[in-house]
C-alpha cells in the first residue's frame, strides 16, 4: 500500500492520513496493520493521567522539549473526552504545543474517546501502534483522568505517570480513584503551592505500606516553570530500566497483546451481531423471543449460527 510506504519513508502527511484511517476504522484496517506490525515494538509508551487541570498537557509539553534536546523523536496522543466542554481545553493545548508544530521530530494528535465506556478505545491503541511503526522513540499518551480512562491507560503504556496537584484532595482520594494501583511514577505538580509537601508525604507513606519490586517515586514538579521535569524524566527512565532488568516488560507486553486480540475479536463480534440483528432471520428470532416462543439462550444460539 502506497500510503504505508510513504509513511515509512517519513512523510508526515501520509502518517496523518493513516492515523485518520485507523481512527475511523477504515475498511483497509487489517491490511494496514499487517504492513505496519513488523515495524512496531520499538517505541517507549508513556501514559500520563490525573485529574483535569492537574497540568498534564503542560507537563507533556515540557517533556517533549526535554526529549527533543536528547535527540529523541516524540509523538503525543491527547485523548480528550467527547464532552463538548473539552473544546476550549483542546484549543489551549494546541496553542501551547504550537512551538513544536514545525519540528519534524514531533507529531501531535488529539483523539476523541470512542470507547464504549468512555475509556481508551481500541482505535487509540492502534494509533499508538502506527506512531510506533513511524519510528517515534517515545509516545506520550495524555488521558483526561476521570474514572475508567485512568485504568485503561494500563492497557497500553509501559510507564504510567500519575499527575496530581495539592488541591486534587488528600491521599485517600488517590486511593479511591484507583490511582495507586496504576501509577509507576507520581508527579505532584504545582508544587509552588504550600500544601504540596503534605501530599507528597501522604503518598510516600501509602507507597511505604505496599510491597512491590518497584518503589514508585513521588516527584515534585512545577510544569509551568519547567521545574522538576528533568527529575521526572529520570524517574520514568529508571522505571523503564526496571522493566527491562526484571523481565516485567515481557509480561506487560504479553498482556497488551492478549488484550489486543481480545479487542479485535470483540469488535468483530459486535459488528456481526449488528448485522445479524438487522437480517430477516435476526428479526424473526427477536419476534419469537418477544412472543415467548423461545428463551434468550435459544435466541443467542440462533443468532450466532
Ligand atoms: N501554578 C501552577 N500552575 C500550573 C502548573 N502547571 C500547569 N499549570 C496551569 O494549570 C492549568 C491547567 O494545566 P493543563 O496542563 O491544561 O492541565 P491538564 O488538564 O491536566 O492537561 C493551566 O492554566 C496551566 O498553566 C504549575 O506547576 N503551577
Ligand atoms: Mg490536558
mmCIF file of C-alpha atoms and ligand atoms in Angstrom, residues 51-58 93 96 142 189-190 192-193 222-224, ligand 1:
data_model
loop_
_atom_site.group_PDB
_atom_site.id
_atom_site.type_symbol
_atom_site.label_atom_id
_atom_site.label_comp_id
_atom_site.label_asym_id
_atom_site.label_seq_id
_atom_site.Cartn_x
_atom_site.Cartn_y
_atom_site.Cartn_z
ATOM 1 C CA UNK A 51 -7.450 14.917 37.295
ATOM 2 C CA UNK A 52 -8.441 17.664 34.853
ATOM 3 C CA UNK A 53 -6.373 20.803 35.348
ATOM 4 C CA UNK A 54 -3.546 18.980 37.116
ATOM 5 C CA UNK A 55 -1.096 20.124 34.465
ATOM 6 C CA UNK A 56 -0.864 17.046 32.240
ATOM 7 C CA UNK A 57 -0.696 18.987 28.980
ATOM 8 C CA UNK A 58 1.808 21.463 30.403
ATOM 9 C CA UNK A 93 -3.308 22.502 24.252
ATOM 10 C CA UNK A 96 0.695 25.551 23.906
ATOM 11 C CA UNK A 142 -2.317 12.050 27.744
ATOM 12 C CA UNK A 189 2.608 19.265 40.099
ATOM 13 C CA UNK A 190 2.049 22.915 41.055
ATOM 14 C CA UNK A 192 4.674 26.117 44.212
ATOM 15 C CA UNK A 193 1.587 25.636 46.377
ATOM 16 C CA UNK A 222 6.163 22.881 38.604
ATOM 17 C CA UNK A 223 5.496 22.339 34.944
ATOM 18 C CA UNK A 224 4.793 25.992 34.068
HETATM 19 N N1 LIG B 1 0.670 27.394 39.457
HETATM 20 C C1 LIG B 1 0.879 26.439 38.546
HETATM 21 N N2 LIG B 1 0.049 26.298 37.515
HETATM 22 C C2 LIG B 1 0.278 25.299 36.614
HETATM 23 C C3 LIG B 1 1.380 24.420 36.738
HETATM 24 N N3 LIG B 1 1.343 23.539 35.717
HETATM 25 C C4 LIG B 1 0.248 23.855 34.966
HETATM 26 N N4 LIG B 1 -0.391 24.925 35.499
HETATM 27 C C5 LIG B 1 -1.597 25.575 34.985
HETATM 28 O O1 LIG B 1 -2.730 24.766 35.270
HETATM 29 C C6 LIG B 1 -3.698 24.887 34.244
HETATM 30 C C7 LIG B 1 -4.092 23.530 33.708
HETATM 31 O O2 LIG B 1 -2.976 22.939 33.061
HETATM 32 P P1 LIG B 1 -3.115 21.822 31.943
HETATM 33 O O3 LIG B 1 -1.722 21.425 31.574
HETATM 34 O O4 LIG B 1 -4.003 22.259 30.842
HETATM 35 O O5 LIG B 1 -3.825 20.664 32.777
HETATM 36 P P2 LIG B 1 -4.470 19.267 32.266
HETATM 37 O O6 LIG B 1 -5.946 19.465 32.234
HETATM 38 O O7 LIG B 1 -4.092 18.284 33.320
HETATM 39 O O8 LIG B 1 -3.897 18.932 30.931
HETATM 40 C C8 LIG B 1 -3.093 25.798 33.185
HETATM 41 O O9 LIG B 1 -3.595 27.098 33.360
HETATM 42 C C9 LIG B 1 -1.610 25.739 33.487
HETATM 43 O O10 LIG B 1 -0.932 26.899 33.092
HETATM 44 C C10 LIG B 1 2.274 24.609 37.855
HETATM 45 O O11 LIG B 1 3.260 23.893 38.041
HETATM 46 N N5 LIG B 1 1.972 25.626 38.732
#
